[in-house]
PDB file of C-alpha atoms in Angstrom:
ATOM      1  CA  MET J  25      72.868  34.857  45.371  1.00  0.00           C
ATOM      2  CA  ASN J  26      74.116  36.132  48.748  1.00  0.00           C
ATOM      3  CA  LYS J  27      77.955  36.059  48.845  1.00  0.00           C
ATOM      4  CA  LEU J  28      77.995  34.773  52.433  1.00  0.00           C
ATOM      5  CA  PHE J  29      75.685  31.920  51.450  1.00  0.00           C
ATOM      6  CA  LEU J  30      77.987  31.055  48.534  1.00  0.00           C
ATOM      7  CA  LEU J  31      80.983  31.091  50.861  1.00  0.00           C
ATOM      8  CA  LEU J  32      79.232  28.696  53.234  1.00  0.00           C
ATOM      9  CA  ILE J  33      78.363  26.342  50.388  1.00  0.00           C
ATOM     10  CA  ILE J  34      81.999  26.269  49.313  1.00  0.00           C
ATOM     11  CA  THR J  35      83.692  26.075  52.728  1.00  0.00           C
ATOM     12  CA  LEU J  36      81.440  23.527  54.459  1.00  0.00           C
ATOM     13  CA  PRO J  37      82.393  20.623  52.168  1.00  0.00           C
ATOM     14  CA  ILE J  38      86.071  21.608  52.454  1.00  0.00           C
ATOM     15  CA  PHE J  39      85.795  21.669  56.258  1.00  0.00           C
ATOM     16  CA  SER J  40      84.086  18.272  56.234  1.00  0.00           C
ATOM     17  CA  ILE J  41      86.838  16.758  54.054  1.00  0.00           C
ATOM     18  CA  ALA J  42      89.559  18.296  56.232  1.00  0.00           C
ATOM     19  CA  GLN J  43      87.902  16.947  59.384  1.00  0.00           C
ATOM     20  CA  GLN J  44      87.655  13.446  57.931  1.00  0.00           C
ATOM     21  CA  THR J  45      91.304  13.583  56.832  1.00  0.00           C
ATOM     22  CA  ALA J  46      92.415  14.709  60.318  1.00  0.00           C
ATOM     23  CA  GLU J  47      90.518  11.830  61.919  1.00  0.00           C
ATOM     24  CA  LYS J  48      92.189   9.337  59.606  1.00  0.00           C
ATOM     25  CA  GLU J  49      95.650  10.745  60.328  1.00  0.00           C
ATOM     26  CA  VAL J  50      95.272  10.341  64.103  1.00  0.00           C
ATOM     27  CA  TYR J  51      96.008   6.646  63.706  1.00  0.00           C
ATOM     28  CA  THR J  52      98.701   5.593  61.269  1.00  0.00           C
ATOM     29  CA  TYR J  53      99.586   2.212  59.853  1.00  0.00           C
ATOM     30  CA  LYS J  54     103.004   0.738  59.156  1.00  0.00           C
ATOM     31  CA  THR J  55     105.007  -2.408  59.760  1.00  0.00           C
ATOM     32  CA  GLY J  56     106.451  -2.608  63.245  1.00  0.00           C
ATOM     33  CA  ASN J  57     106.877  -5.189  65.995  1.00  0.00           C
ATOM     34  CA  PRO J  58     105.957  -8.777  65.017  1.00  0.00           C
ATOM     35  CA  ASN J  59     103.640  -8.830  68.049  1.00  0.00           C
ATOM     36  CA  GLY J  60     102.093  -5.478  67.192  1.00  0.00           C
ATOM     37  CA  THR J  61      98.998  -4.643  65.184  1.00  0.00           C
ATOM     38  CA  GLY J  62     100.720  -2.322  62.726  1.00  0.00           C
ATOM     39  CA  LYS J  63      98.460   0.487  63.983  1.00  0.00           C
ATOM     40  CA  TRP J  64     100.206   3.438  65.642  1.00  0.00           C
ATOM     41  CA  TYR J  65      99.117   6.252  67.931  1.00  0.00           C
ATOM     42  CA  MET J  66     101.384   9.156  68.910  1.00  0.00           C
ATOM     43  CA  GLY J  67     104.490   7.195  67.993  1.00  0.00           C
ATOM     44  CA  ARG J  68     103.440   4.013  69.827  1.00  0.00           C
ATOM     45  CA  GLU J  69     102.450   0.789  68.141  1.00  0.00           C
ATOM     46  CA  ILE J  70      99.275  -0.750  69.559  1.00  0.00           C
ATOM     47  CA  ALA J  71      99.724  -4.333  70.754  1.00  0.00           C
ATOM     48  CA  TYR J  72      97.430  -7.259  70.154  1.00  0.00           C
ATOM     49  CA  GLY J  73      95.081  -7.968  73.064  1.00  0.00           C
ATOM     50  CA  MET J  74      95.027 -11.233  74.944  1.00  0.00           C
ATOM     51  CA  GLY J  75      92.155 -13.563  74.174  1.00  0.00           C
ATOM     52  CA  PHE J  76      90.123 -15.454  76.749  1.00  0.00           C
ATOM     53  CA  GLN J  77      92.308 -18.483  75.994  1.00  0.00           C
ATOM     54  CA  GLY J  78      95.009 -16.845  78.138  1.00  0.00           C
ATOM     55  CA  MET J  79      92.747 -16.600  81.170  1.00  0.00           C
ATOM     56  CA  THR J  80      94.829 -19.017  83.232  1.00  0.00           C
ATOM     57  CA  TRP J  81      97.799 -16.638  82.975  1.00  0.00           C
ATOM     58  CA  LEU J  82      95.718 -13.922  84.631  1.00  0.00           C
ATOM     59  CA  GLU J  83      94.994 -16.246  87.551  1.00  0.00           C
ATOM     60  CA  ARG J  84      98.506 -17.696  87.853  1.00  0.00           C
ATOM     61  CA  PRO J  85      99.536 -18.394  91.508  1.00  0.00           C
ATOM     62  CA  GLU J  86     102.796 -16.437  91.184  1.00  0.00           C
ATOM     63  CA  ARG J  87     101.069 -13.231  90.088  1.00  0.00           C
ATOM     64  CA  GLU J  88     101.005 -11.760  93.602  1.00  0.00           C
ATOM     65  CA  LYS J  89     104.757 -12.252  93.931  1.00  0.00           C
ATOM     66  CA  GLU J  90     105.534 -10.922  90.463  1.00  0.00           C
ATOM     67  CA  GLU J  91     103.248  -7.886  90.551  1.00  0.00           C
ATOM     68  CA  ASN J  92     102.495  -7.316  94.261  1.00  0.00           C
ATOM     69  CA  THR J  93      98.808  -6.883  93.517  1.00  0.00           C
ATOM     70  CA  SER J  94      98.085  -6.313  97.213  1.00  0.00           C
ATOM     71  CA  LYS J  95     100.331  -3.243  97.136  1.00  0.00           C
ATOM     72  CA  LEU J  96      98.577  -2.048  93.986  1.00  0.00           C
ATOM     73  CA  LEU J  97      95.210  -2.097  95.738  1.00  0.00           C
ATOM     74  CA  LYS J  98      96.712  -0.211  98.681  1.00  0.00           C
ATOM     75  CA  ASN J  99      97.933   2.397  96.218  1.00  0.00           C
ATOM     76  CA  MET J 100      94.335   2.868  95.108  1.00  0.00           C
ATOM     77  CA  ASP J 101      93.299   3.873  98.643  1.00  0.00           C
ATOM     78  CA  LEU J 102      90.050   1.926  98.341  1.00  0.00           C
ATOM     79  CA  LYS J 103      87.270   3.091 100.628  1.00  0.00           C
ATOM     80  CA  PRO J 104      83.777   1.825 101.484  1.00  0.00           C
ATOM     81  CA  GLY J 105      81.381   3.477  99.084  1.00  0.00           C
ATOM     82  CA  ASP J 106      83.806   3.743  96.178  1.00  0.00           C
ATOM     83  CA  THR J 107      82.399   3.038  92.743  1.00  0.00           C
ATOM     84  CA  ILE J 108      85.126   1.491  90.632  1.00  0.00           C
ATOM     85  CA  ALA J 109      85.390   0.304  87.044  1.00  0.00           C
ATOM     86  CA  ASP J 110      87.933  -2.381  86.227  1.00  0.00           C
ATOM     87  CA  ILE J 111      88.427  -1.783  82.503  1.00  0.00           C
ATOM     88  CA  ARG J 112      89.125  -4.965  80.529  1.00  0.00           C
ATOM     89  CA  ALA J 113      88.679  -6.879  83.765  1.00  0.00           C
ATOM     90  CA  GLY J 114      89.485 -10.238  82.204  1.00  0.00           C
ATOM     91  CA  SER J 115      88.668 -13.099  84.571  1.00  0.00           C
ATOM     92  CA  GLY J 116      88.030 -10.675  87.452  1.00  0.00           C
ATOM     93  CA  TYR J 117      91.333 -11.140  89.278  1.00  0.00           C
ATOM     94  CA  HIS J 118      91.313  -7.587  90.666  1.00  0.00           C
ATOM     95  CA  VAL J 119      87.527  -7.276  90.760  1.00  0.00           C
ATOM     96  CA  PHE J 120      87.115  -9.854  93.488  1.00  0.00           C
ATOM     97  CA  LYS J 121      89.957  -8.412  95.522  1.00  0.00           C
ATOM     98  CA  MET J 122      88.357  -4.952  95.436  1.00  0.00           C
ATOM     99  CA  SER J 123      84.711  -5.834  96.045  1.00  0.00           C
ATOM    100  CA  PRO J 124      85.054  -6.773  99.768  1.00  0.00           C
ATOM    101  CA  THR J 125      87.005  -3.576 100.466  1.00  0.00           C
ATOM    102  CA  VAL J 126      84.492  -1.154  98.983  1.00  0.00           C
ATOM    103  CA  LYS J 127      81.693  -2.982 100.866  1.00  0.00           C
ATOM    104  CA  ASN J 128      78.608  -0.830 100.241  1.00  0.00           C
ATOM    105  CA  GLY J 129      80.279   0.564  97.128  1.00  0.00           C
ATOM    106  CA  PHE J 130      80.262  -1.043  93.715  1.00  0.00           C
ATOM    107  CA  VAL J 131      82.628  -2.548  91.149  1.00  0.00           C
ATOM    108  CA  TYR J 132      81.909  -2.609  87.420  1.00  0.00           C
ATOM    109  CA  ALA J 133      83.758  -5.388  85.608  1.00  0.00           C
ATOM    110  CA  VAL J 134      84.065  -4.163  82.022  1.00  0.00           C
ATOM    111  CA  ASP J 135      85.286  -6.399  79.234  1.00  0.00           C
ATOM    112  CA  ILE J 136      84.696  -6.946  75.519  1.00  0.00           C
ATOM    113  CA  GLN J 137      84.882 -10.748  75.589  1.00  0.00           C
ATOM    114  CA  ASP J 138      81.753 -12.683  76.509  1.00  0.00           C
ATOM    115  CA  GLU J 139      83.853 -15.583  77.779  1.00  0.00           C
ATOM    116  CA  MET J 140      85.584 -13.363  80.346  1.00  0.00           C
ATOM    117  CA  LEU J 141      82.305 -11.853  81.513  1.00  0.00           C
ATOM    118  CA  ALA J 142      80.734 -15.319  81.830  1.00  0.00           C
ATOM    119  CA  VAL J 143      83.505 -16.425  84.206  1.00  0.00           C
ATOM    120  CA  ILE J 144      82.957 -13.351  86.384  1.00  0.00           C
ATOM    121  CA  ASP J 145      79.184 -13.857  86.406  1.00  0.00           C
ATOM    122  CA  GLN J 146      79.627 -17.490  87.434  1.00  0.00           C
ATOM    123  CA  ARG J 147      81.947 -16.578  90.271  1.00  0.00           C
ATOM    124  CA  MET J 148      79.573 -13.856  91.467  1.00  0.00           C
ATOM    125  CA  GLU J 149      76.740 -16.374  91.594  1.00  0.00           C
ATOM    126  CA  GLU J 150      78.791 -19.050  93.335  1.00  0.00           C
ATOM    127  CA  SER J 151      80.098 -16.630  95.968  1.00  0.00           C
ATOM    128  CA  GLN J 152      76.835 -14.662  96.236  1.00  0.00           C
ATOM    129  CA  ILE J 153      78.585 -11.348  95.597  1.00  0.00           C
ATOM    130  CA  ASP J 154      76.111  -8.520  95.142  1.00  0.00           C
ATOM    131  CA  ASN J 155      78.299  -5.451  94.650  1.00  0.00           C
ATOM    132  CA  VAL J 156      79.786  -6.420  91.284  1.00  0.00           C
ATOM    133  CA  SER J 157      78.196  -6.030  87.877  1.00  0.00           C
ATOM    134  CA  THR J 158      79.543  -7.108  84.497  1.00  0.00           C
ATOM    135  CA  ILE J 159      79.421  -4.641  81.606  1.00  0.00           C
ATOM    136  CA  LYS J 160      79.943  -5.542  77.961  1.00  0.00           C
ATOM    137  CA  GLY J 161      82.159  -2.848  76.548  1.00  0.00           C
ATOM    138  CA  SER J 162      83.251  -2.264  72.985  1.00  0.00           C
ATOM    139  CA  GLU J 163      86.524  -1.359  71.303  1.00  0.00           C
ATOM    140  CA  LYS J 164      85.500   2.306  71.510  1.00  0.00           C
ATOM    141  CA  SER J 165      83.538   2.599  74.754  1.00  0.00           C
ATOM    142  CA  VAL J 166      83.325   1.275  78.300  1.00  0.00           C
ATOM    143  CA  ASN J 167      79.534   1.690  78.093  1.00  0.00           C
ATOM    144  CA  LEU J 168      79.204   3.178  81.570  1.00  0.00           C
ATOM    145  CA  PRO J 169      76.784   5.965  82.585  1.00  0.00           C
ATOM    146  CA  GLU J 170      78.062   9.520  82.763  1.00  0.00           C
ATOM    147  CA  ASN J 171      79.539  10.556  86.145  1.00  0.00           C
ATOM    148  CA  SER J 172      79.044   7.045  87.504  1.00  0.00           C
ATOM    149  CA  ILE J 173      82.501   6.116  88.860  1.00  0.00           C
ATOM    150  CA  ASN J 174      85.139   7.736  91.035  1.00  0.00           C
ATOM    151  CA  LYS J 175      87.975   5.333  90.186  1.00  0.00           C
ATOM    152  CA  ALA J 176      88.922   3.504  86.999  1.00  0.00           C
ATOM    153  CA  LEU J 177      91.518   0.743  86.974  1.00  0.00           C
ATOM    154  CA  MET J 178      93.378  -0.474  83.888  1.00  0.00           C
ATOM    155  CA  VAL J 179      95.933  -3.211  84.486  1.00  0.00           C
ATOM    156  CA  ASP J 180      98.247  -3.917  81.549  1.00  0.00           C
ATOM    157  CA  VAL J 181      95.511  -3.301  78.995  1.00  0.00           C
ATOM    158  CA  TYR J 182      95.643   0.308  77.818  1.00  0.00           C
ATOM    159  CA  HIS J 183      98.506  -0.415  75.396  1.00  0.00           C
ATOM    160  CA  GLU J 184      96.191  -2.946  73.692  1.00  0.00           C
ATOM    161  CA  PHE J 185      93.269  -0.579  73.057  1.00  0.00           C
ATOM    162  CA  SER J 186      92.545  -0.496  69.326  1.00  0.00           C
ATOM    163  CA  PHE J 187      90.997   2.966  69.740  1.00  0.00           C
ATOM    164  CA  PRO J 188      92.755   4.667  72.676  1.00  0.00           C
ATOM    165  CA  ILE J 189      91.325   8.126  71.924  1.00  0.00           C
ATOM    166  CA  GLU J 190      87.748   6.927  71.954  1.00  0.00           C
ATOM    167  CA  MET J 191      88.243   4.661  74.965  1.00  0.00           C
ATOM    168  CA  ILE J 192      89.797   7.346  77.153  1.00  0.00           C
ATOM    169  CA  ALA J 193      87.052   9.766  76.114  1.00  0.00           C
ATOM    170  CA  SER J 194      84.408   7.269  77.259  1.00  0.00           C
ATOM    171  CA  ILE J 195      86.193   6.704  80.575  1.00  0.00           C
ATOM    172  CA  LYS J 196      86.526  10.448  81.078  1.00  0.00           C
ATOM    173  CA  LYS J 197      82.785  10.822  80.561  1.00  0.00           C
ATOM    174  CA  ALA J 198      82.074   8.059  83.100  1.00  0.00           C
ATOM    175  CA  LEU J 199      84.374   9.581  85.732  1.00  0.00           C
ATOM    176  CA  LYS J 200      83.019  11.949  88.336  1.00  0.00           C
ATOM    177  CA  PRO J 201      84.668  15.427  88.378  1.00  0.00           C
ATOM    178  CA  ASN J 202      87.268  14.386  90.967  1.00  0.00           C
ATOM    179  CA  GLY J 203      87.606  10.852  89.656  1.00  0.00           C
ATOM    180  CA  LYS J 204      90.940   9.152  89.070  1.00  0.00           C
ATOM    181  CA  ILE J 205      92.364   6.726  86.546  1.00  0.00           C
ATOM    182  CA  TYR J 206      94.863   4.162  87.841  1.00  0.00           C
ATOM    183  CA  LEU J 207      96.982   3.160  84.872  1.00  0.00           C
ATOM    184  CA  ILE J 208      99.097   0.071  85.493  1.00  0.00           C
ATOM    185  CA  GLU J 209     101.624  -0.745  82.768  1.00  0.00           C
ATOM    186  CA  TYR J 210     104.861  -2.718  82.634  1.00  0.00           C
ATOM    187  CA  ARG J 211     107.791  -0.282  82.752  1.00  0.00           C
ATOM    188  CA  ALA J 212     109.344   0.285  79.323  1.00  0.00           C
ATOM    189  CA  GLU J 213     112.214   2.099  81.047  1.00  0.00           C
ATOM    190  CA  ASP J 214     113.326  -1.115  82.766  1.00  0.00           C
ATOM    191  CA  ALA J 215     114.962  -3.686  80.489  1.00  0.00           C
ATOM    192  CA  SER J 216     114.976  -6.240  83.323  1.00  0.00           C
ATOM    193  CA  VAL J 217     111.156  -6.507  83.324  1.00  0.00           C
ATOM    194  CA  PRO J 218     110.596  -9.904  81.611  1.00  0.00           C
ATOM    195  CA  ILE J 219     107.785  -8.758  79.302  1.00  0.00           C
ATOM    196  CA  LYS J 220     107.840  -8.215  75.526  1.00  0.00           C
ATOM    197  CA  GLU J 221     108.617  -4.589  74.650  1.00  0.00           C
ATOM    198  CA  ILE J 222     105.342  -4.152  72.754  1.00  0.00           C
ATOM    199  CA  HIS J 223     103.503  -4.846  76.020  1.00  0.00           C
ATOM    200  CA  LYS J 224     105.434  -2.236  78.004  1.00  0.00           C
ATOM    201  CA  MET J 225     104.836   1.500  78.305  1.00  0.00           C
ATOM    202  CA  SER J 226     106.938   4.407  79.521  1.00  0.00           C
ATOM    203  CA  GLU J 227     105.707   7.128  81.833  1.00  0.00           C
ATOM    204  CA  LYS J 228     106.663   9.720  79.204  1.00  0.00           C
ATOM    205  CA  GLN J 229     104.494   8.060  76.546  1.00  0.00           C
ATOM    206  CA  ALA J 230     101.551   7.627  78.913  1.00  0.00           C
ATOM    207  CA  VAL J 231     101.706  11.265  80.003  1.00  0.00           C
ATOM    208  CA  LYS J 232     101.793  12.386  76.360  1.00  0.00           C
ATOM    209  CA  GLU J 233      98.716  10.363  75.420  1.00  0.00           C
ATOM    210  CA  PHE J 234      96.693  11.194  78.515  1.00  0.00           C
ATOM    211  CA  LYS J 235      97.537  14.890  78.275  1.00  0.00           C
ATOM    212  CA  ALA J 236      96.067  14.848  74.769  1.00  0.00           C
ATOM    213  CA  ALA J 237      92.896  13.378  76.300  1.00  0.00           C
ATOM    214  CA  GLY J 238      92.612  16.106  78.950  1.00  0.00           C
ATOM    215  CA  PHE J 239      94.314  14.387  81.893  1.00  0.00           C
ATOM    216  CA  LYS J 240      97.383  15.179  83.976  1.00  0.00           C
ATOM    217  CA  LEU J 241      99.648  12.854  85.962  1.00  0.00           C
ATOM    218  CA  GLU J 242      99.016  13.232  89.670  1.00  0.00           C
ATOM    219  CA  SER J 243     101.523  10.621  90.829  1.00  0.00           C
ATOM    220  CA  ASN J 244     103.394   7.477  89.865  1.00  0.00           C
ATOM    221  CA  ALA J 245     104.083   5.005  92.647  1.00  0.00           C
ATOM    222  CA  ILE J 246     107.414   3.195  92.366  1.00  0.00           C
ATOM    223  CA  ASN J 247     106.595   0.408  94.798  1.00  0.00           C
ATOM    224  CA  LEU J 248     105.555  -2.323  92.346  1.00  0.00           C
ATOM    225  CA  PRO J 249     108.119  -4.878  91.133  1.00  0.00           C
ATOM    226  CA  TRP J 250     107.545  -4.546  87.376  1.00  0.00           C
ATOM    227  CA  GLN J 251     104.858  -1.957  86.747  1.00  0.00           C
ATOM    228  CA  HIS J 252     104.135   1.729  86.775  1.00  0.00           C
ATOM    229  CA  CYS J 253     101.190   2.719  88.972  1.00  0.00           C
ATOM    230  CA  MET J 254     100.255   6.037  87.382  1.00  0.00           C
ATOM    231  CA  VAL J 255      97.368   8.101  88.681  1.00  0.00           C
ATOM    232  CA  PHE J 256      95.718  10.479  86.226  1.00  0.00           C
ATOM    233  CA  VAL J 257      93.137  13.156  87.007  1.00  0.00           C
ATOM    234  CA  LYS J 258      91.166  15.496  84.774  1.00  0.00           C
ATOM    235  CA  GLN J 259      92.921  18.711  83.759  1.00  0.00           C
TER     236      GLN J 259
END
């Protein structure tokens, strides 16, 4: 038998086993924060996501004061014609603030919970909004077409992704070449921010994870009361 053929027979299974082992080691599991999932990525414990039962908190009247959401949208430099994806859009709090600004553009409201998407659909129908579309995502994908968006917004949700590697890969695929990710996370560096530590994230940690996914930090606005406003672009 050809020696090269024998070598291939021997090495291919070994390579396959090594690849499977590497994939398993990307995420590790150990006891951590009581509010965490026990699943870790790059030294960070992944937090539990908020269910649709917490929808009223997303729409709380004091949110503008606490987070200065108007300033956040100014940071995004929204323009008519933009195509934006609000990832894990929840009840659509930011979606319906962005849709009038982009005018002839489009906003995709992506979420994994049917209850959240139903609320957005109902509001779209009641207000006769025609530049918003709901998308049912999954834990591993935003389920958007390739090169379909020029801006992606994630507000206090990335730290809850069960599969951050897969999710960022799917967003990267959906982004146009010059597209940007706006990552909004409560500042872990600031102990005065009244949010549980498991639901905060530092700039250093975000940069580490996004660099691994092929992104670089373009800027981080410091004009929000509690949150980072990090802008990532493709390497």
